[in-house]
Amino acid sequence: MIKRSRNSPWGYALGMLALMIPGQAFSSFYTYFYVEKLGLAVGLVTLGRTIYMIWDAVNDPIFGYFSDRTRTRIGRRKPWLIATLPLFALFFVLIFSPPPLKGQALFFWFTLALILYETTASIQWVNYGSLFPEIFRGDRQRAKASAIQQGFQIVALLIGTAVAPLLFAALGFAKMALIFAAAYGILMSLCLSLIEEDPQARATPPLDFIEAFRITLSNVEFWIFNIANSFAQTVNGLLSSVIPFYAKYVLKIPESQVSALLASIFVSVIPLVTIWAWMIRHFGAKTAWRIAFAVYGLSVLPLALASNLWQGIIAGILVGFGLSGFLVTPGVLGAQIIDRDFLRTGRRREGVYSAVGGFITRASALISAAAFWIVGLTFGYVSGDNPGPNPEGAFRFLTSGVTFGLLILAFLVSLAFREKPVPESGPPTPAQTAPQPD
C-alpha cells in the first residue's frame, strides 16, 4: 500500500517507476528494433547516437543550471517535470513508430527522433534526480528511500524488458510504445501530486553561470564518482541492449523466451536492495559503493559459459546480485557530495550536479554503442541481414568480456575517491551569499 503522505519515499519512487518503464524499453530494444527489424546498419546507429551526444553535451548542464535558478510557487523542479511530461511520452512513441523508410532516410528519422526523445528525457531525469538530495536528508533516510526507489526501478526494468517483448510480439512496437507512454503519464502525474519541494532550498540567490560550473567542474570527488559510475552504467546499458542478440545468437532461443531470460536478471535484484541499504548503514556509502563494483564484475563472468535458456537464466540470476548493489549505492554517495557542496557554497545546487553528473554517466551510452560497433566490426557482424561468420562469439564476448573489463575499471577508479573537506564554520548564511552592492 503506497503511503499518501507528502514526500513519502513510496510516492517519490513512483517517478522512478514512471521514467524507467519507457526508458528501459527504449535502451533494451531501440537498437534491436532499428538494426534487426528495420535493417539500419550498426555504424549508422552509432553515428546517430554520437550526434545526439554532442547535442547532449551542450543542453544537459544548461538544463540543470536553469533548474537551479527557477523560482516558482511550486518549486524549482516540478515546473520542468510538468511541462515536459507530454513531450517525453510523445517522443518515446515516435522512436518506435517510424514511417516506412530505408537507408539514409531511416537514419535521419532515427537521429531526429533520438534527439527529441532524449532531450526531454534529460530534462525529466535532471529534475527528478535533483529532488532526491533535497527531500531526503541523512544516510539512514536516504538509504531507505534509495532501496524503495530501486525496488520500483526493478519492477520497471521487468516491465520494460520482460513484458515489452510480449507486447511487441502480440501488438507491434508502436502499440507497445503507446501503452508504456500512457503508463508513464499516469505514474508521473501521481508522483508529482505526492511530493513537495523545500522552500528553503530556493531561498538563497543562485550562483552566476560561470561560477556555478567552475565550482562544480573543479570538484575532484564529483569527477571520480561519476567516471566510476559511467563504466558501470555502460554495463547496464550494454546488457540491456545486447541481451536480445545474446538470446538469439548465443542461447539460440526464440524471441518469445527472451522475457524469461530478462526476468531472471531483475527478479533476483528485488530482495537484495535491502541488503545493500543495510551495508550502507553499517559500512558507509563509499565502502558499499566500492564493494558493489567488485561483486558486479564477478557476476557477469558466468554469462560467457551459458549455452541454453536454463543456463542463461542461472547466469542472469547471478548478474542480479551485482546489479542490485550498483542500483542502490550511488544515490546515497552522490547526495553526500551535494551536501558537502552546500556546506561550502550555501546553495542547494542539485540541478547542476545532477545534470553534469548525468552527462558524464550518460556518455556511457556512447561507450556502449562504440563497444557494440567495434566488437561487431571485429567479428564481422553488420546487421540482422548480415550477421557475419561468428555472431555467437561477438555477443558472448560483449555480454561477459567487455562488461567484466568495464567493471574492473569502475572498481579501480573508485579506489581514488576521497571526500573533499568542508569548512568547519558551516555554510554561509543567506545574508552572506546575497549579492553585495557596488
CSV table of C-alpha atoms in Angstrom, one decimal:
chain,number,residue,atom,x,y,z
A,1,MET,CA,0.0,0.0,0.0
A,2,ILE,CA,1.5,3.3,-1.0
A,3,LYS,CA,1.7,5.9,1.7
A,4,ARG,CA,0.0,9.1,0.6
A,5,SER,CA,1.9,11.4,3.0
A,6,ARG,CA,3.8,14.2,1.4
A,7,ASN,CA,7.4,13.3,0.4
A,8,SER,CA,7.0,9.7,1.3
A,9,PRO,CA,9.8,7.5,-0.3
A,10,TRP,CA,7.0,5.5,-1.8
A,11,GLY,CA,5.4,8.5,-3.6
A,12,TYR,CA,8.8,9.7,-4.8
A,13,ALA,CA,9.7,6.2,-6.1
A,14,LEU,CA,6.6,6.3,-8.4
A,15,GLY,CA,8.6,8.8,-10.5
A,16,MET,CA,11.3,6.2,-11.0
A,17,LEU,CA,8.7,3.6,-12.0
A,18,ALA,CA,7.3,6.1,-14.4
A,19,LEU,CA,10.5,7.1,-16.1
A,20,MET,CA,12.1,3.6,-16.2
A,21,ILE,CA,9.3,1.8,-17.9
A,22,PRO,CA,9.7,3.6,-21.2
A,23,GLY,CA,13.4,4.3,-20.5
A,24,GLN,CA,14.2,0.6,-20.1
A,25,ALA,CA,12.1,-0.4,-23.1
A,26,PHE,CA,14.0,2.2,-25.1
A,27,SER,CA,17.5,1.2,-24.1
A,28,SER,CA,16.8,-2.5,-24.4
A,29,PHE,CA,15.1,-2.6,-27.8
A,30,TYR,CA,15.7,0.5,-29.9
A,31,THR,CA,19.0,-0.9,-31.3
A,32,TYR,CA,17.3,-4.3,-31.8
A,33,PHE,CA,14.3,-2.6,-33.5
A,34,TYR,CA,16.3,-0.5,-35.9
A,35,VAL,CA,19.1,-3.0,-36.6
A,36,GLU,CA,17.3,-6.3,-36.6
A,37,LYS,CA,13.8,-5.3,-37.6
A,38,LEU,CA,14.4,-2.3,-39.9
A,39,GLY,CA,17.8,-3.2,-41.2
A,40,LEU,CA,19.6,0.0,-40.2
A,41,ALA,CA,23.4,-0.6,-40.1
A,42,VAL,CA,25.1,-0.7,-36.7
A,43,GLY,CA,27.5,2.0,-37.9
A,44,LEU,CA,24.7,4.4,-38.7
A,45,VAL,CA,23.1,3.7,-35.3
A,46,THR,CA,26.4,4.5,-33.6
A,47,LEU,CA,26.7,7.7,-35.7
A,48,GLY,CA,23.2,8.8,-34.7
A,49,ARG,CA,24.0,8.2,-31.1
A,50,THR,CA,27.2,10.3,-31.4
A,51,ILE,CA,25.3,13.2,-32.9
A,52,TYR,CA,23.0,13.2,-30.0
A,53,MET,CA,25.8,13.0,-27.5
A,54,ILE,CA,27.3,16.2,-29.0
A,55,TRP,CA,23.9,17.9,-28.5
A,56,ASP,CA,23.6,16.5,-25.1
A,57,ALA,CA,27.0,17.9,-24.1
A,58,VAL,CA,25.5,21.4,-24.6
A,59,ASN,CA,22.0,21.1,-23.3
A,60,ASP,CA,22.2,18.8,-20.3
A,61,PRO,CA,24.3,21.1,-18.0
A,62,ILE,CA,22.3,24.1,-19.1
A,63,PHE,CA,19.0,22.4,-18.2
A,64,GLY,CA,20.4,21.7,-14.7
A,65,TYR,CA,21.7,25.3,-14.3
A,66,PHE,CA,18.3,26.8,-15.2
A,67,SER,CA,16.5,24.3,-13.0
A,68,ASP,CA,18.6,25.6,-10.0
A,69,ARG,CA,17.7,29.2,-10.9
A,70,THR,CA,14.0,28.5,-11.3
A,71,ARG,CA,11.8,30.2,-8.7
A,72,THR,CA,8.1,29.4,-8.7
A,73,ARG,CA,5.4,28.8,-6.1
A,74,ILE,CA,5.5,25.1,-6.6
A,75,GLY,CA,9.3,24.9,-6.6
A,76,ARG,CA,12.3,24.6,-8.9
A,77,ARG,CA,11.9,21.1,-10.3
A,78,LYS,CA,8.2,20.4,-10.7
A,79,PRO,CA,7.5,23.1,-13.3
A,80,TRP,CA,10.1,21.4,-15.6
A,81,LEU,CA,8.7,18.0,-15.0
A,82,ILE,CA,5.1,19.1,-15.6
A,83,ALA,CA,6.0,21.0,-18.8
A,84,THR,CA,7.9,18.1,-20.5
A,85,LEU,CA,5.7,15.3,-19.3
A,86,PRO,CA,3.5,15.1,-22.5
A,87,LEU,CA,6.5,15.7,-24.8
A,88,PHE,CA,8.5,12.9,-23.3
A,89,ALA,CA,5.6,10.5,-23.9
A,90,LEU,CA,5.1,11.7,-27.5
A,91,PHE,CA,8.7,11.4,-28.5
A,92,PHE,CA,9.0,7.9,-26.9
A,93,VAL,CA,6.2,6.8,-29.2
A,94,LEU,CA,7.8,8.3,-32.2
A,95,ILE,CA,11.0,6.3,-31.7
A,96,PHE,CA,9.1,3.1,-32.2
A,97,SER,CA,6.7,4.5,-34.9
A,98,PRO,CA,8.9,5.3,-37.9
A,99,PRO,CA,7.4,5.8,-41.3
A,100,PRO,CA,8.3,3.2,-44.0
A,101,LEU,CA,11.8,4.4,-44.7
A,102,LYS,CA,15.1,2.8,-45.6
A,103,GLY,CA,18.8,3.6,-45.7
A,104,GLN,CA,19.7,7.3,-45.3
A,105,ALA,CA,16.1,8.4,-44.8
A,106,LEU,CA,15.6,6.0,-41.9
A,107,PHE,CA,18.9,7.2,-40.4
A,108,PHE,CA,17.7,10.8,-40.5
A,109,TRP,CA,14.4,9.8,-38.8
A,110,PHE,CA,16.2,7.8,-36.2
A,111,THR,CA,18.6,10.6,-35.4
A,112,LEU,CA,15.9,13.3,-35.2
A,113,ALA,CA,13.6,11.1,-33.1
A,114,LEU,CA,16.5,10.2,-30.8
A,115,ILE,CA,17.4,13.9,-30.2
A,116,LEU,CA,13.8,14.9,-29.4
A,117,TYR,CA,13.2,11.9,-27.1
A,118,GLU,CA,16.5,12.2,-25.2
A,119,THR,CA,16.3,16.0,-24.8
A,120,THR,CA,13.0,15.7,-22.9
A,121,ALA,CA,14.4,12.6,-21.1
A,122,SER,CA,17.3,14.7,-20.0
A,123,ILE,CA,15.0,17.4,-18.5
A,124,GLN,CA,12.9,14.8,-16.8
A,125,TRP,CA,15.9,12.9,-15.3
A,126,VAL,CA,17.8,16.0,-14.2
A,127,ASN,CA,14.8,17.4,-12.3
A,128,TYR,CA,13.6,14.2,-10.9
A,129,GLY,CA,17.1,13.2,-9.7
A,130,SER,CA,17.6,16.7,-8.2
A,131,LEU,CA,14.7,16.2,-5.8
A,132,PHE,CA,16.3,13.2,-4.0
A,133,PRO,CA,19.0,15.1,-2.0
A,134,GLU,CA,16.6,17.9,-1.2
A,135,ILE,CA,13.6,16.0,0.2
A,136,PHE,CA,15.6,13.1,1.9
A,137,ARG,CA,18.3,14.1,4.4
A,138,GLY,CA,20.8,11.8,6.2
A,139,ASP,CA,22.3,8.5,5.2
A,140,ARG,CA,19.6,6.4,7.0
A,141,GLN,CA,16.7,8.1,5.4
A,142,ARG,CA,18.4,8.2,2.0
A,143,ALA,CA,19.4,4.5,2.2
A,144,LYS,CA,15.8,3.6,2.9
A,145,ALA,CA,14.4,5.9,0.1
A,146,SER,CA,17.1,4.6,-2.3
A,147,ALA,CA,16.2,1.0,-1.5
A,148,ILE,CA,12.5,1.6,-2.2
A,149,GLN,CA,13.3,3.6,-5.3
A,150,GLN,CA,15.4,0.9,-6.7
A,151,GLY,CA,12.8,-1.7,-5.8
A,152,PHE,CA,10.4,0.3,-8.0
A,153,GLN,CA,13.1,0.5,-10.6
A,154,ILE,CA,13.4,-3.3,-10.7
A,155,VAL,CA,9.7,-3.5,-11.3
A,156,ALA,CA,10.1,-1.1,-14.1
A,157,LEU,CA,13.1,-3.0,-15.5
A,158,LEU,CA,11.0,-6.1,-15.6
A,159,ILE,CA,8.1,-4.4,-17.3
A,160,GLY,CA,10.4,-2.5,-19.8
A,161,THR,CA,12.4,-5.7,-20.7
A,162,ALA,CA,10.4,-8.8,-19.9
A,163,VAL,CA,6.9,-7.5,-20.7
A,164,ALA,CA,8.0,-5.5,-23.7
A,165,PRO,CA,8.8,-8.5,-25.9
A,166,LEU,CA,5.4,-10.0,-25.1
A,167,LEU,CA,3.7,-6.7,-26.1
A,168,PHE,CA,5.6,-6.1,-29.3
A,169,ALA,CA,5.3,-9.7,-30.4
A,170,ALA,CA,1.5,-9.5,-30.0
A,171,LEU,CA,0.8,-5.9,-30.9
A,172,GLY,CA,3.8,-4.5,-32.6
A,173,PHE,CA,6.4,-2.0,-31.4
A,174,ALA,CA,4.2,1.1,-32.0
A,175,LYS,CA,1.4,-0.1,-29.8
A,176,MET,CA,3.8,-1.3,-27.1
A,177,ALA,CA,5.2,2.3,-27.0
A,178,LEU,CA,1.7,3.8,-26.7
A,179,ILE,CA,0.9,1.5,-23.7
A,180,PHE,CA,4.2,2.4,-21.9
A,181,ALA,CA,3.8,6.1,-22.7
A,182,ALA,CA,0.3,6.1,-21.1
A,183,ALA,CA,1.7,4.2,-18.0
A,184,TYR,CA,4.4,6.8,-17.7
A,185,GLY,CA,2.0,9.7,-17.8
A,186,ILE,CA,-0.3,8.3,-15.1
A,187,LEU,CA,2.5,7.3,-12.7
A,188,MET,CA,4.5,10.5,-13.1
A,189,SER,CA,1.4,12.6,-12.6
A,190,LEU,CA,0.7,10.7,-9.4
A,191,CYS,CA,4.3,11.2,-8.2
A,192,LEU,CA,4.2,14.9,-8.7
A,193,SER,CA,1.0,15.2,-6.7
A,194,LEU,CA,2.6,13.5,-3.8
A,195,ILE,CA,5.9,15.5,-3.4
A,196,GLU,CA,6.6,19.0,-2.3
A,197,GLU,CA,9.9,20.9,-2.6
A,198,ASP,CA,11.6,22.5,0.3
A,199,PRO,CA,11.0,26.3,0.1
A,200,GLN,CA,14.4,26.9,1.9
A,201,ALA,CA,16.3,25.3,-0.9
A,202,ARG,CA,15.4,28.2,-3.2
A,203,ALA,CA,15.7,31.0,-0.5
A,204,THR,CA,19.3,31.9,-1.4
A,205,PRO,CA,20.3,33.7,-4.7
A,206,PRO,CA,21.8,31.3,-7.3
A,207,LEU,CA,25.4,31.5,-8.4
A,208,ASP,CA,26.0,33.0,-11.8
A,209,PHE,CA,26.6,30.7,-14.8
A,210,ILE,CA,30.4,30.7,-14.9
A,211,GLU,CA,30.8,30.4,-11.1
A,212,ALA,CA,28.3,27.6,-10.8
A,213,PHE,CA,30.1,25.5,-13.4
A,214,ARG,CA,33.6,26.5,-12.2
A,215,ILE,CA,32.9,25.2,-8.7
A,216,THR,CA,31.2,22.0,-10.0
A,217,LEU,CA,33.8,21.1,-12.5
A,218,SER,CA,36.7,21.7,-10.0
A,219,ASN,CA,35.2,19.2,-7.6
A,220,VAL,CA,37.6,16.2,-7.8
A,221,GLU,CA,35.4,13.8,-5.8
A,222,PHE,CA,32.5,14.6,-8.1
A,223,TRP,CA,34.5,13.6,-11.2
A,224,ILE,CA,35.9,10.4,-9.7
A,225,PHE,CA,32.4,9.4,-8.5
A,226,ASN,CA,30.8,9.9,-11.9
A,227,ILE,CA,33.6,8.4,-14.0
A,228,ALA,CA,33.5,5.2,-12.0
A,229,ASN,CA,29.7,5.2,-12.3
A,230,SER,CA,29.9,5.8,-16.0
A,231,PHE,CA,31.8,2.5,-16.6
A,232,ALA,CA,29.2,0.6,-14.6
A,233,GLN,CA,26.3,2.4,-16.3
A,234,THR,CA,27.8,1.3,-19.6
A,235,VAL,CA,27.5,-2.3,-18.4
A,236,ASN,CA,23.8,-1.7,-17.5
A,237,GLY,CA,23.0,-0.2,-21.0
A,238,LEU,CA,25.2,-2.8,-22.8
A,239,LEU,CA,23.5,-5.8,-21.1
A,240,SER,CA,20.0,-4.3,-21.7
A,241,SER,CA,20.6,-3.7,-25.4
A,242,VAL,CA,22.7,-6.9,-26.1
A,243,ILE,CA,20.5,-9.5,-24.3
A,244,PRO,CA,18.1,-9.9,-27.2
A,245,PHE,CA,21.1,-10.6,-29.5
A,246,TYR,CA,22.7,-12.8,-26.9
A,247,ALA,CA,19.4,-14.8,-26.6
A,248,LYS,CA,19.2,-15.2,-30.4
A,249,TYR,CA,22.8,-16.0,-31.3
A,250,VAL,CA,24.3,-17.5,-28.1
A,251,LEU,CA,21.5,-19.3,-26.3
A,252,LYS,CA,19.7,-19.8,-29.6
A,253,ILE,CA,16.2,-19.4,-28.1
A,254,PRO,CA,13.1,-18.0,-29.8
A,255,GLU,CA,12.1,-14.4,-29.3
A,256,SER,CA,9.2,-15.5,-27.1
A,257,GLN,CA,11.6,-16.8,-24.5
A,258,VAL,CA,13.6,-13.5,-24.1
A,259,SER,CA,11.2,-12.3,-21.4
A,260,ALA,CA,12.2,-15.3,-19.2
A,261,LEU,CA,15.9,-14.5,-19.6
A,262,LEU,CA,15.5,-10.8,-18.8
A,263,ALA,CA,13.2,-11.5,-15.9
A,264,SER,CA,15.9,-13.8,-14.3
A,265,ILE,CA,18.3,-10.9,-14.1
A,266,PHE,CA,15.9,-8.5,-12.4
A,267,VAL,CA,13.8,-10.6,-10.2
A,268,SER,CA,16.8,-11.6,-8.1
A,269,VAL,CA,17.6,-7.9,-7.5
A,270,ILE,CA,14.3,-7.1,-5.6
A,271,PRO,CA,15.1,-8.8,-2.3
A,272,LEU,CA,18.8,-7.8,-2.4
A,273,VAL,CA,18.2,-4.0,-2.4
A,274,THR,CA,17.5,-4.2,1.3
A,275,ILE,CA,20.9,-5.9,1.9
A,276,TRP,CA,22.7,-3.1,0.2
A,277,ALA,CA,20.7,-0.5,2.2
A,278,TRP,CA,21.9,-2.4,5.3
A,279,MET,CA,25.5,-2.3,4.1
A,280,ILE,CA,25.3,1.5,3.5
A,281,ARG,CA,24.2,2.0,7.1
A,282,HIS,CA,26.8,-0.3,8.6
A,283,PHE,CA,29.9,0.2,6.4
A,284,GLY,CA,29.2,3.6,4.9
A,285,ALA,CA,28.1,4.6,1.4
A,286,LYS,CA,31.7,4.8,0.0
A,287,THR,CA,32.7,1.3,1.1
A,288,ALA,CA,29.4,-0.2,0.0
A,289,TRP,CA,29.7,1.5,-3.4
A,290,ARG,CA,33.2,0.0,-4.0
A,291,ILE,CA,32.1,-3.5,-3.0
A,292,ALA,CA,29.2,-3.2,-5.4
A,293,PHE,CA,31.5,-2.7,-8.4
A,294,ALA,CA,33.6,-5.8,-7.4
A,295,VAL,CA,30.5,-8.0,-6.9
A,296,TYR,CA,29.0,-6.8,-10.2
A,297,GLY,CA,32.2,-7.5,-12.1
A,298,LEU,CA,32.4,-11.1,-10.8
A,299,SER,CA,28.7,-11.7,-11.5
A,300,VAL,CA,28.9,-11.1,-15.3
A,301,LEU,CA,31.5,-13.9,-15.9
A,302,PRO,CA,29.1,-16.8,-15.9
A,303,LEU,CA,27.3,-15.3,-19.0
A,304,ALA,CA,30.3,-16.5,-21.0
A,305,LEU,CA,29.6,-20.1,-20.1
A,306,ALA,CA,25.8,-20.3,-20.8
A,307,SER,CA,24.6,-22.1,-24.0
A,308,ASN,CA,20.9,-22.7,-23.4
A,309,LEU,CA,17.9,-21.0,-21.8
A,310,TRP,CA,18.3,-22.6,-18.3
A,311,GLN,CA,22.0,-21.9,-18.2
A,312,GLY,CA,21.2,-18.3,-19.3
A,313,ILE,CA,18.6,-17.9,-16.5
A,314,ILE,CA,21.1,-19.1,-13.8
A,315,ALA,CA,23.7,-16.7,-15.2
A,316,GLY,CA,21.1,-13.9,-15.2
A,317,ILE,CA,20.3,-14.5,-11.5
A,318,LEU,CA,23.9,-14.1,-10.7
A,319,VAL,CA,24.1,-10.9,-12.6
A,320,GLY,CA,21.2,-9.6,-10.4
A,321,PHE,CA,23.4,-10.0,-7.3
A,322,GLY,CA,25.9,-7.5,-8.6
A,323,LEU,CA,23.4,-5.2,-10.3
A,324,SER,CA,21.4,-4.6,-7.1
A,325,GLY,CA,24.5,-3.0,-5.3
A,326,PHE,CA,25.1,-0.6,-8.1
A,327,LEU,CA,21.5,0.5,-8.2
A,328,VAL,CA,21.3,1.4,-4.5
A,329,THR,CA,24.7,2.8,-3.5
A,330,PRO,CA,25.4,5.7,-6.0
A,331,GLY,CA,22.3,7.7,-5.0
A,332,VAL,CA,23.4,8.0,-1.3
A,333,LEU,CA,27.0,8.8,-2.1
A,334,GLY,CA,26.1,11.3,-4.7
A,335,ALA,CA,23.8,13.1,-2.2
A,336,GLN,CA,26.7,13.3,0.2
A,337,ILE,CA,28.7,15.1,-2.5
A,338,ILE,CA,25.9,17.7,-2.9
A,339,ASP,CA,25.6,18.1,0.9
A,340,ARG,CA,29.3,18.9,1.1
A,341,ASP,CA,28.9,21.4,-1.8
A,342,PHE,CA,26.1,23.1,0.2
A,343,LEU,CA,28.4,23.4,3.2
A,344,ARG,CA,30.9,25.2,1.1
A,345,THR,CA,28.6,27.4,-1.0
A,346,GLY,CA,25.4,27.8,1.0
A,347,ARG,CA,23.3,26.8,-2.1
A,348,ARG,CA,21.4,23.6,-2.8
A,349,ARG,CA,22.7,23.0,-6.4
A,350,GLU,CA,21.2,19.6,-7.1
A,351,GLY,CA,20.3,20.6,-10.7
A,352,VAL,CA,23.8,21.4,-11.9
A,353,TYR,CA,25.3,18.4,-10.1
A,354,SER,CA,22.6,16.1,-11.5
A,355,ALA,CA,22.9,17.5,-15.0
A,356,VAL,CA,26.7,17.4,-15.2
A,357,GLY,CA,26.8,14.0,-13.5
A,358,GLY,CA,24.1,12.8,-15.8
A,359,PHE,CA,26.0,13.9,-18.8
A,360,ILE,CA,29.2,12.1,-17.6
A,361,THR,CA,27.3,8.9,-16.9
A,362,ARG,CA,25.2,9.2,-20.0
A,363,ALA,CA,28.4,9.2,-22.0
A,364,SER,CA,28.2,5.5,-21.2
A,365,ALA,CA,25.6,5.2,-24.0
A,366,LEU,CA,28.3,6.3,-26.4
A,367,ILE,CA,30.8,3.9,-24.9
A,368,SER,CA,28.2,1.2,-25.2
A,369,ALA,CA,27.4,2.0,-28.8
A,370,ALA,CA,31.1,2.2,-29.6
A,371,ALA,CA,31.8,-1.2,-27.9
A,372,PHE,CA,28.9,-2.7,-29.9
A,373,TRP,CA,30.3,-1.3,-33.2
A,374,ILE,CA,33.9,-2.3,-32.5
A,375,VAL,CA,33.1,-5.9,-31.4
A,376,GLY,CA,30.7,-6.2,-34.3
A,377,LEU,CA,33.4,-5.0,-36.7
A,378,THR,CA,35.9,-7.4,-35.2
A,379,PHE,CA,33.6,-10.4,-35.5
A,380,GLY,CA,32.1,-9.4,-38.8
A,381,TYR,CA,28.5,-8.6,-37.5
A,382,VAL,CA,26.8,-5.8,-39.5
A,383,SER,CA,23.1,-6.3,-39.0
A,384,GLY,CA,20.4,-8.9,-38.8
A,385,ASP,CA,20.5,-9.1,-42.6
A,386,ASN,CA,24.3,-9.6,-42.5
A,387,PRO,CA,25.3,-11.2,-39.1
A,388,GLY,CA,28.7,-12.3,-40.3
A,389,PRO,CA,30.6,-15.6,-39.7
A,390,ASN,CA,30.5,-15.6,-35.9
A,391,PRO,CA,27.7,-13.7,-34.3
A,392,GLU,CA,27.7,-16.1,-31.3
A,393,GLY,CA,31.3,-15.1,-30.4
A,394,ALA,CA,30.5,-11.4,-30.8
A,395,PHE,CA,27.7,-11.4,-28.4
A,396,ARG,CA,29.2,-13.8,-25.9
A,397,PHE,CA,32.2,-11.5,-25.7
A,398,LEU,CA,30.1,-8.4,-25.4
A,399,THR,CA,28.0,-9.7,-22.6
A,400,SER,CA,30.8,-11.1,-20.5
A,401,GLY,CA,34.3,-10.0,-21.6
A,402,VAL,CA,33.6,-6.3,-22.3
A,403,THR,CA,31.3,-5.9,-19.3
A,404,PHE,CA,33.9,-7.5,-16.9
A,405,GLY,CA,36.6,-5.2,-18.2
A,406,LEU,CA,34.4,-2.1,-17.7
A,407,LEU,CA,33.5,-3.1,-14.1
A,408,ILE,CA,37.2,-3.7,-13.2
A,409,LEU,CA,37.9,-0.1,-14.5
A,410,ALA,CA,35.0,1.2,-12.3
A,411,PHE,CA,36.3,-0.5,-9.2
A,412,LEU,CA,39.9,0.8,-9.8
A,413,VAL,CA,38.6,4.4,-10.3
A,414,SER,CA,36.5,4.1,-7.2
A,415,LEU,CA,39.6,3.5,-5.1
A,416,ALA,CA,40.8,7.0,-5.9
A,417,PHE,CA,37.6,8.6,-4.3
A,418,ARG,CA,38.3,10.9,-1.4
A,419,GLU,CA,35.8,13.2,0.4
A,420,LYS,CA,36.5,16.9,-0.2
A,421,PRO,CA,36.8,18.7,3.2
A,422,VAL,CA,34.2,21.3,4.2
A,423,PRO,CA,34.7,24.5,6.2
A,424,GLU,CA,34.3,24.0,10.0
A,425,SER,CA,32.2,27.1,10.2
A,426,GLY,CA,29.4,25.5,8.1
A,427,PRO,CA,27.5,27.0,5.2
A,428,PRO,CA,27.3,30.8,4.5
A,429,THR,CA,24.1,32.4,5.7
A,430,PRO,CA,21.6,33.9,3.1
A,431,ALA,CA,22.9,37.3,4.1
A,432,GLN,CA,26.4,36.3,3.3
A,433,THR,CA,25.5,34.8,0.0
A,434,ALA,CA,23.3,37.7,-1.2
A,435,PRO,CA,24.7,40.0,-3.9
A,436,GLN,CA,26.5,42.9,-2.4
A,437,PRO,CA,26.0,46.5,-3.7
A,438,ASP,CA,28.9,48.0,-5.7
